[in-house]
Amino acid sequence: MNNLIHHIPAQLDDILKSMPWFVPELGLSILFLIVFLADLIAGKKMAGLARTVSIIGMLVVLFTALQQLPLVPVGESHFVFNGMLLLHRTSVCFKLVIDALAILVLIYIPWDKALRAHFKGLGDLYSIIIASVLGLHLMLMAVNLLSIYLAVEMVSIASYLMVAYRSDTQTTTEAGMKYVLFGAVASAIMLYGISLLYGFSGTLDIFADSFIQNLIHVSPLSVSLALVLVMVGIGFKLSFVPMHFWVPDVYQGAATPVTAYLSTLPKIAGLGMLINFLTPFVFSTSWAAFDFRLLLSVVGVITLIVGNIAAIWQTNIKRLLAYSSIGHTGFALMALVTFSEQGISALLFYLAVYAIANIGALMLCSYYVNKIGAHTLDSYKGVGLRYPLPSVCFVMILISLAGLPVSAGFNGKLLVFSAVYDVYQHSPNVWLLALLITGAATTVIALFYYIKIPLYLFLKKNDHHADDLIVNHKYLLIFICVISAFLLLTGVFPQMLNFLQL
């Protein structure tokens, strides 16, 4: 006990020195308490107060994260809180993307008719999202096996609450239950893998010299098993094959703004966390027990094929976008397996434009549900002629998701292909070539299901039009137009996102 007491001053000094590097996360913690209290005090009498406070607070957090960019130049990093977290330029750029997307989701939430009409109100949902963003920040900085697990669980619990938030229908209740059960199993598997790695290495710090050195002396089969178990937990967040089975049902059953959150923010944070986790293995000259490039390349190829082909047969719009999201995960893995600065820069750009386009597509799902109660492709017949402006915006957003020229998505896919091809030229690898071929082929396949939506909107006729529902959708439509314009402008002027380059 006396020996531990002597370490307390040093630990406290390290905590105080770490605080300046932890400002955005401190801001999120304070914001969570403020939003929680605002909803507790105001309640339904001032329904918009929690939302206003959340958006303003997130803008402040985004500004503090932006101020960290000059503090961490390329190649520099700072360990904080006794090596539990690591701040570097990549993690800061990921945080900027996540904070901006969180603001979009917070703005979007009350524009969904079903969610707005919920008897519980929306105040609790805003506070849950703020808490989840804090967890996402921690995921991006975690470099200790304990902090990795705690950050993942923090985000998972918030996600469970969001999926089950609107439990007034059987579909939503089943989605929430399925997500919790599968998530708990994935979490338990990941924790078992972490315990094995700790037992093999004798340390929780993945950047410690002893971590890799001790793992080298363990049976490669045992270490590979532990790493695969950890990858199962990370794969659940990324929804790559075979950890994708929960995605279609949960995305369809959850409230549409929650689907927008699940399909973007945790996925981006998961990729950022995976970069941190892989770094000690990939850049160690003595590590040869497990080939991460081979594993992720195989997973990427299968994910690209399964996600894009399964999407072709979907008739529900949210399920179609769910399988599309799985396909985009495979494409993101293409950039990740380059293990290069160019690849990570391409990944950042790609994730940013994909996430904005995906949120825009789901906003349009809400718009048509609000307007005419449309959930399936059949209910979209002839709608484009009745509502030309949102339908044209839908086409622009789908063009970006498909990666066609003069769109932000095209530039994102071009950057990813360029990064993979550049690495392949310097060190030819059959799996990199397989990723390039599969990525090109599935991009063509994706056109078959993306083009179905404009086909039903403009070319299919419907003699039995659904009546307009009396819903105020003006601001939602304005925001959709802004997103569409942004995707077009970023396609023409990709330098608009230059701050994401490493």
C-alpha positions as MATLAB code, in Angstrom:
seq = 'MNNLIHHIPAQLDDILKSMPWFVPELGLSILFLIVFLADLIAGKKMAGLARTVSIIGMLVVLFTALQQLPLVPVGESHFVFNGMLLLHRTSVCFKLVIDALAILVLIYIPWDKALRAHFKGLGDLYSIIIASVLGLHLMLMAVNLLSIYLAVEMVSIASYLMVAYRSDTQTTTEAGMKYVLFGAVASAIMLYGISLLYGFSGTLDIFADSFIQNLIHVSPLSVSLALVLVMVGIGFKLSFVPMHFWVPDVYQGAATPVTAYLSTLPKIAGLGMLINFLTPFVFSTSWAAFDFRLLLSVVGVITLIVGNIAAIWQTNIKRLLAYSSIGHTGFALMALVTFSEQGISALLFYLAVYAIANIGALMLCSYYVNKIGAHTLDSYKGVGLRYPLPSVCFVMILISLAGLPVSAGFNGKLLVFSAVYDVYQHSPNVWLLALLITGAATTVIALFYYIKIPLYLFLKKNDHHADDLIVNHKYLLIFICVISAFLLLTGVFPQMLNFLQL';
ca = [
       0.000    0.000    0.000;
       2.818    2.393    0.917;
       4.515    1.653   -2.413;
       1.342    2.668   -4.273;
       1.037    5.934   -2.340;
       4.417    7.078   -3.646;
       3.090    6.857   -7.229;
       0.023    9.051   -6.610;
       1.772   12.465   -7.082;
       3.289   11.321  -10.374;
      -0.081   10.002  -11.576;
      -1.845   13.249  -10.660;
       0.865   15.258  -12.392;
       0.436   13.143  -15.554;
      -3.353   13.695  -15.460;
      -2.930   17.471  -15.164;
      -0.423   17.520  -18.037;
      -2.828   15.467  -20.180;
      -5.782   17.834  -19.747;
      -4.774   20.345  -22.483;
      -4.785   17.467  -25.004;
      -8.221   16.357  -23.809;
     -10.199   19.587  -24.257;
     -12.796   18.336  -26.826;
     -13.581   15.322  -24.644;
     -13.913   17.494  -21.544;
     -16.264   19.713  -23.548;
     -18.374   16.690  -24.513;
     -18.566   15.585  -20.877;
     -19.765   19.015  -19.778;
     -22.161   19.220  -22.725;
     -23.712   15.875  -21.792;
     -24.487   17.143  -18.276;
     -25.884   20.437  -19.592;
     -28.149   18.726  -22.156;
     -29.306   16.191  -19.575;
     -30.165   18.932  -17.075;
     -31.792   21.112  -19.735;
     -34.141   18.298  -20.675;
     -34.759   17.429  -17.029;
     -35.685   21.014  -16.129;
     -37.478   22.131  -19.288;
     -38.951   18.789  -20.380;
     -41.603   18.883  -23.085;
     -42.497   22.490  -22.292;
     -39.404   23.598  -24.216;
     -38.851   20.629  -26.527;
     -36.297   22.420  -28.696;
     -34.053   23.571  -25.836;
     -32.060   20.329  -25.544;
     -31.590   20.228  -29.324;
     -30.409   23.852  -29.490;
     -27.978   23.368  -26.617;
     -26.701   20.129  -28.198;
     -26.037   21.722  -31.596;
     -24.353   24.822  -30.155;
     -22.293   22.663  -27.816;
     -21.198   20.366  -30.644;
     -20.140   23.388  -32.686;
     -17.933   24.452  -29.773;
     -16.503   20.921  -29.507;
     -15.842   20.922  -33.266;
     -13.982   24.234  -32.901;
     -11.816   22.890  -30.051;
     -11.016   19.785  -32.108;
     -10.071   22.008  -35.054;
      -7.647   23.895  -32.782;
      -5.804   20.626  -32.120;
      -4.734   20.277  -35.767;
      -1.716   22.649  -35.540;
      -0.731   21.065  -32.208;
      -0.143   17.645  -33.788;
       1.776   17.978  -37.079;
       2.136   14.942  -39.317;
       4.413   12.376  -37.705;
       3.981   13.658  -34.140;
       1.865   12.084  -31.412;
       1.204   12.585  -27.706;
       0.416    9.894  -25.152;
      -2.002   11.085  -22.497;
      -3.282    9.682  -19.206;
      -0.295    7.404  -18.645;
      -0.425    5.905  -22.134;
      -4.123    5.032  -22.093;
      -4.837    7.357  -25.033;
      -2.822    8.620  -27.991;
      -3.452   11.876  -29.831;
      -2.117   12.233  -33.382;
      -3.148   14.051  -36.539;
      -5.141   11.122  -37.929;
      -7.261   10.851  -34.786;
      -7.902   14.607  -34.815;
      -9.056   14.492  -38.460;
     -11.348   11.568  -37.658;
     -12.762   13.523  -34.712;
     -13.506   16.493  -36.967;
     -15.477   14.269  -39.360;
     -17.398   12.621  -36.513;
     -18.258   15.928  -34.811;
     -19.511   17.440  -38.080;
     -21.649   14.362  -38.790;
     -23.003   14.379  -35.222;
     -24.220   17.937  -35.794;
     -26.007   16.800  -38.970;
     -27.715   13.972  -37.076;
     -28.742   16.293  -34.222;
     -30.281   18.716  -36.710;
     -32.048   15.871  -38.517;
     -33.652   14.082  -35.537;
     -36.873   16.131  -35.036;
     -37.587   16.165  -38.779;
     -38.500   12.483  -38.663;
     -42.267   12.325  -38.121;
     -42.395    9.007  -36.264;
     -39.555    9.931  -33.929;
     -40.900   13.413  -33.220;
     -44.302   11.988  -32.299;
     -42.846    9.621  -29.707;
     -44.415   10.036  -26.272;
     -41.035   10.163  -24.484;
     -39.910   13.248  -26.368;
     -36.419   13.681  -27.827;
     -34.422   15.213  -24.982;
     -33.024   11.884  -23.778;
     -31.980   10.983  -27.329;
     -29.870   14.153  -27.629;
     -28.008   13.393  -24.396;
     -27.431    9.782  -25.497;
     -25.919   10.976  -28.787;
     -23.591   13.400  -26.972;
     -22.431   10.573  -24.680;
     -21.888    8.318  -27.684;
     -19.776   10.967  -29.438;
     -17.574   11.089  -26.339;
     -17.182    7.318  -26.652;
     -16.335    7.697  -30.351;
     -13.597   10.212  -29.484;
     -12.163    7.751  -26.976;
     -12.262    4.950  -29.563;
     -10.143    7.084  -31.891;
      -7.532    7.712  -29.196;
      -7.511    4.377  -27.333;
      -4.180    2.514  -27.448;
      -4.582    0.417  -24.317;
      -6.564   -2.816  -24.434;
      -8.615   -1.671  -21.431;
      -9.390    1.773  -22.871;
     -10.248    0.160  -26.234;
     -12.804   -2.132  -24.627;
     -14.319    0.583  -22.410;
     -14.661    2.997  -25.349;
     -16.316    0.340  -27.530;
     -18.742   -0.570  -24.734;
     -19.597    3.074  -24.120;
     -20.576    3.500  -27.761;
     -22.360    0.135  -27.817;
     -24.586    0.920  -24.834;
     -25.522    4.285  -26.337;
     -26.289    2.580  -29.664;
     -28.521   -0.012  -27.970;
     -30.505    2.771  -26.313;
     -30.898    4.653  -29.587;
     -32.103    1.637  -31.571;
     -34.685    0.753  -28.917;
     -35.631    4.378  -28.224;
     -38.780    4.171  -30.331;
     -40.215    0.825  -29.258;
     -43.828    1.417  -30.301;
     -43.759   -1.095  -33.176;
     -42.905   -4.781  -33.332;
     -40.237   -4.181  -35.985;
     -38.436   -1.626  -33.820;
     -38.646   -3.818  -30.725;
     -37.219   -6.797  -32.611;
     -34.437   -4.636  -34.057;
     -33.472   -3.372  -30.609;
     -33.496   -6.870  -29.104;
     -31.490   -8.358  -31.970;
     -28.916   -5.566  -31.788;
     -28.443   -5.952  -28.022;
     -28.102   -9.754  -28.184;
     -25.654   -9.784  -31.101;
     -23.743   -6.863  -29.617;
     -23.394   -8.609  -26.255;
     -22.036  -11.754  -27.916;
     -19.564   -9.752  -30.021;
     -18.466   -7.836  -26.919;
     -17.888  -11.042  -24.954;
     -15.837  -12.542  -27.804;
     -13.746   -9.375  -28.058;
     -13.157   -9.309  -24.291;
     -11.970  -12.934  -24.380;
      -9.522  -12.047  -27.161;
      -8.257   -9.061  -25.141;
      -7.758  -11.259  -22.072;
      -5.717  -13.721  -24.161;
      -3.519  -10.925  -25.538;
      -2.964   -9.617  -22.010;
      -2.096  -13.093  -20.795;
       0.354  -13.662  -23.662;
       2.043  -10.244  -23.529;
       1.808   -9.316  -19.840;
       0.760   -5.749  -20.711;
      -2.350   -3.870  -21.809;
      -0.388   -1.168  -23.639;
      -0.274   -2.153  -27.323;
       2.468    0.424  -28.039;
       4.755   -0.906  -25.308;
       7.918   -2.592  -26.630;
       7.194   -5.680  -24.534;
       3.749   -6.154  -26.128;
       4.999   -7.315  -29.541;
       8.190   -8.876  -28.189;
       6.289  -11.132  -25.769;
       3.694  -12.096  -28.380;
       6.478  -13.234  -30.723;
       7.474  -15.931  -28.226;
       3.945  -17.363  -28.048;
       2.558  -19.967  -30.436;
       1.471  -18.202  -33.655;
      -1.756  -20.208  -33.662;
      -2.673  -19.022  -30.159;
      -1.863  -15.375  -30.954;
      -3.800  -15.583  -34.212;
      -6.840  -16.895  -32.341;
      -6.672  -14.003  -29.873;
      -6.339  -11.426  -32.662;
      -9.248  -12.926  -34.622;
     -11.444  -12.733  -31.511;
     -10.584   -9.055  -31.078;
     -11.287   -8.451  -34.765;
     -14.756   -9.979  -34.282;
     -15.617   -7.197  -31.829;
     -14.227   -4.500  -34.110;
     -15.919   -6.120  -37.108;
     -19.293   -5.869  -35.390;
     -18.872   -2.082  -35.285;
     -17.651   -1.962  -38.897;
     -20.302   -4.457  -40.089;
     -17.987   -6.281  -42.469;
     -18.720   -9.868  -43.507;
     -19.311  -12.145  -41.599;
     -20.216   -9.696  -38.788;
     -22.832   -7.980  -40.942;
     -25.893  -10.162  -40.272;
     -27.502   -7.686  -37.854;
     -27.319   -4.693  -40.176;
     -30.384   -5.041  -42.492;
     -32.917   -5.761  -39.742;
     -31.553   -3.179  -37.309;
     -31.212   -0.429  -39.929;
     -34.758   -1.094  -41.143;
     -36.302   -1.325  -37.683;
     -34.565    1.645  -36.050;
     -35.814    5.198  -36.436;
     -34.337    6.648  -39.640;
     -32.137    9.286  -37.894;
     -30.771    6.496  -35.682;
     -30.022    4.489  -38.830;
     -28.164    7.550  -40.148;
     -26.096    7.547  -36.961;
     -25.378    3.795  -36.929;
     -24.375    3.653  -40.589;
     -21.794    6.415  -40.295;
     -20.370    7.525  -36.948;
     -19.525    4.202  -35.194;
     -18.191    2.841  -38.479;
     -15.799    5.785  -38.900;
     -14.631    5.561  -35.280;
     -14.184    1.793  -35.656;
     -11.885    2.297  -38.634;
      -9.896    4.916  -36.702;
      -9.551    2.541  -33.753;
      -8.511   -0.281  -36.090;
      -5.712    1.918  -37.457;
      -4.373    2.401  -33.913;
      -4.696   -1.299  -33.114;
      -2.896   -2.422  -36.278;
      -0.046    0.112  -36.142;
       2.230   -1.772  -33.663;
       1.872   -5.003  -35.665;
       2.158   -3.566  -39.169;
       5.232   -1.420  -38.515;
       7.092   -3.925  -36.348;
      10.064   -5.412  -38.216;
       9.974   -8.596  -36.108;
       6.241   -9.392  -36.347;
       5.361  -12.169  -38.786;
       2.910  -14.398  -36.889;
      -0.277  -12.963  -38.398;
      -0.799  -11.277  -41.773;
      -3.330   -8.502  -41.235;
      -3.169   -7.408  -44.867;
      -4.202  -10.882  -45.980;
      -7.080  -11.075  -43.470;
      -8.475   -7.612  -44.210;
      -8.037   -8.039  -47.958;
     -10.019  -11.297  -47.959;
     -12.671   -9.741  -45.726;
     -12.765   -6.641  -47.941;
     -13.267   -8.653  -51.133;
     -16.063  -10.759  -49.600;
     -17.720   -7.692  -48.036;
     -17.709   -5.833  -51.349;
     -19.317   -8.781  -53.128;
     -21.911   -9.674  -50.481;
     -22.980   -6.108  -49.729;
     -23.444   -5.006  -53.318;
     -25.030   -8.180  -54.672;
     -27.472   -8.529  -51.746;
     -28.574   -4.908  -52.237;
     -29.849   -5.696  -55.748;
     -32.739   -7.811  -54.419;
     -33.993   -5.341  -51.806;
     -37.314   -3.552  -52.151;
     -37.319   -1.674  -48.841;
     -35.282    1.532  -49.223;
     -33.640    1.350  -45.789;
     -32.633   -2.298  -46.297;
     -31.200   -1.368  -49.689;
     -29.128    1.385  -48.075;
     -28.134   -1.052  -45.304;
     -26.567   -3.506  -47.757;
     -25.086   -0.554  -49.617;
     -23.451    0.475  -46.330;
     -21.904   -2.992  -46.019;
     -20.475   -2.623  -49.526;
     -18.990    0.759  -48.624;
     -17.297   -0.859  -45.608;
     -15.509   -3.191  -48.009;
     -14.385   -0.206  -50.035;
     -13.082    1.523  -46.894;
     -11.053   -1.612  -46.089;
      -9.391   -1.232  -49.503;
      -7.849    2.055  -48.379;
      -6.992    0.704  -44.931;
      -4.958   -2.301  -46.146;
      -2.525   -0.022  -47.954;
      -1.077    0.823  -44.510;
       0.185    4.077  -46.020;
      -0.275    7.792  -45.406;
      -1.809    8.189  -48.866;
      -4.265    5.382  -48.102;
      -5.354    6.898  -44.762;
      -5.846   10.307  -46.410;
      -7.970    8.672  -49.110;
      -9.908    6.812  -46.405;
     -10.665   10.041  -44.541;
     -11.946   11.786  -47.655;
     -13.965    8.753  -48.720;
     -15.589    8.299  -45.309;
     -16.494   11.984  -45.062;
     -18.268   12.188  -48.431;
     -19.864    8.738  -48.066;
     -21.267    9.593  -44.641;
     -22.721   12.923  -45.789;
     -24.307   11.280  -48.835;
     -25.700    8.414  -46.746;
     -27.232   10.795  -44.217;
     -28.711   12.771  -47.117;
     -30.236    9.598  -48.599;
     -31.797    8.672  -45.264;
     -33.125   12.210  -44.874;
     -34.898   11.692  -48.184;
     -36.321    8.423  -46.845;
     -37.767   10.434  -43.958;
     -39.037   13.085  -46.364;
     -41.037   10.588  -48.429;
     -42.300    8.774  -45.329;
     -43.400   12.121  -43.891;
     -44.968   13.185  -47.179;
     -46.722   10.080  -48.513;
     -45.790    7.238  -46.138;
     -43.441    5.644  -48.709;
     -41.140    2.865  -47.459;
     -40.626    0.627  -50.513;
     -39.630    1.003  -54.139;
     -43.220    0.377  -55.291;
     -44.432    3.330  -53.241;
     -41.904    5.543  -55.093;
     -43.624    5.019  -58.454;
     -44.242    8.337  -60.195;
     -43.232   10.326  -57.112;
     -40.458   12.144  -58.972;
     -42.945   13.983  -61.164;
     -45.010   15.060  -58.154;
     -42.020   16.203  -56.090;
     -39.277   17.084  -58.586;
     -36.887   18.969  -56.278;
     -36.344   16.245  -53.618;
     -36.302   13.585  -56.337;
     -33.547   15.381  -58.255;
     -31.625   15.721  -54.986;
     -32.052   11.971  -54.444;
     -30.520   11.312  -57.866;
     -27.546   13.599  -57.063;
     -26.952   11.854  -53.738;
     -27.198    8.398  -55.338;
     -24.707    9.472  -58.017;
     -22.255   10.299  -55.220;
     -22.908    7.003  -53.412;
     -22.353    5.115  -56.665;
     -19.125    7.020  -57.311;
     -20.014    8.444  -60.722;
     -18.016   11.386  -62.176;
     -18.611   14.990  -61.107;
     -19.556   13.898  -57.607;
     -17.779   13.789  -54.263;
     -18.120   10.010  -54.202;
     -16.245    9.730  -57.503;
     -13.301   11.674  -56.076;
     -13.363    9.525  -52.943;
     -13.280    6.263  -54.900;
     -10.614    7.639  -57.237;
      -8.386    8.475  -54.266;
      -8.869    4.986  -52.820;
      -8.085    3.261  -56.139;
      -5.011    5.484  -56.590;
      -3.709    4.688  -53.092;
      -4.162    0.921  -53.547;
      -2.624    0.941  -57.031;
       0.371    2.984  -55.830;
       1.117    0.451  -53.091;
       0.594   -2.419  -55.555;
       3.143   -0.897  -57.949;
       5.813   -0.697  -55.249;
       5.101   -4.118  -53.729;
       2.945   -6.339  -55.964;
       0.463   -8.350  -53.927;
      -2.199  -10.603  -55.371;
      -4.741   -9.550  -52.750;
      -4.269   -5.857  -53.500;
      -4.903   -6.689  -57.157;
      -7.992   -8.678  -56.136;
      -9.260   -5.655  -54.184;
      -8.756   -3.381  -57.185;
     -10.626   -5.727  -59.521;
     -13.423   -6.423  -57.030;
     -13.782   -2.729  -56.188;
     -14.137   -1.823  -59.870;
     -16.580   -4.661  -60.550;
     -18.786   -3.945  -57.536;
     -18.887   -0.251  -58.411;
     -20.571   -1.300  -61.657;
     -22.849   -3.729  -59.798;
     -23.874   -0.929  -57.427;
     -25.344    0.987  -60.360;
     -27.984   -1.736  -60.778;
     -29.568   -1.074  -57.388;
     -28.872    2.652  -57.112;
     -30.475    3.270  -60.517;
     -33.645    1.477  -59.417;
     -34.635    4.434  -57.220;
     -34.574    7.070  -60.035;
     -36.248    4.482  -62.274;
     -39.200    4.195  -59.905;
     -39.236    7.922  -59.167;
     -39.392    9.141  -62.764;
     -40.139    6.300  -65.201;
     -42.596    4.060  -63.369;
     -46.222    5.169  -63.401;
     -48.638    4.845  -60.531;
     -52.342    5.404  -61.057;
     -53.102    5.298  -57.324;
     -51.221    8.167  -55.750;
     -50.991    8.300  -51.981;
     -52.437   11.430  -50.450;
     -50.090   14.024  -48.994;
     -49.746   13.879  -45.238;
     -49.918   17.176  -43.396;
     -46.326   17.422  -42.170;
     -44.031   20.432  -42.056;
     -41.108   19.321  -44.237;
     -39.742   22.675  -45.448;
     -36.536   22.719  -43.375;
     -35.796   19.065  -44.106;
     -36.017   19.753  -47.846;
     -33.753   22.803  -47.539;
     -31.144   20.748  -45.712;
     -31.350   17.978  -48.319;
     -30.704   20.568  -51.038;
     -27.684   21.876  -49.118;
     -26.229   18.360  -48.827;
     -26.811   17.698  -52.536;
     -25.109   20.961  -53.479;
     -22.186   20.184  -51.183;
     -21.667   16.771  -52.796;
     -21.709   18.354  -56.240;
     -19.330   21.171  -55.260;
     -16.953   18.724  -53.551;
     -17.006   16.679  -56.733;
     -15.938   19.691  -58.779;
     -13.691   21.238  -56.095;
     -12.316   18.378  -53.942;
      -9.853   20.798  -52.348;
     -12.726   21.935  -50.135;
     -11.807   19.014  -47.854;
      -8.052   19.573  -47.971;
      -7.923   19.963  -44.177;
      -8.527   16.182  -43.953;
      -5.287   15.439  -45.781;
      -2.477   14.114  -43.603;
];
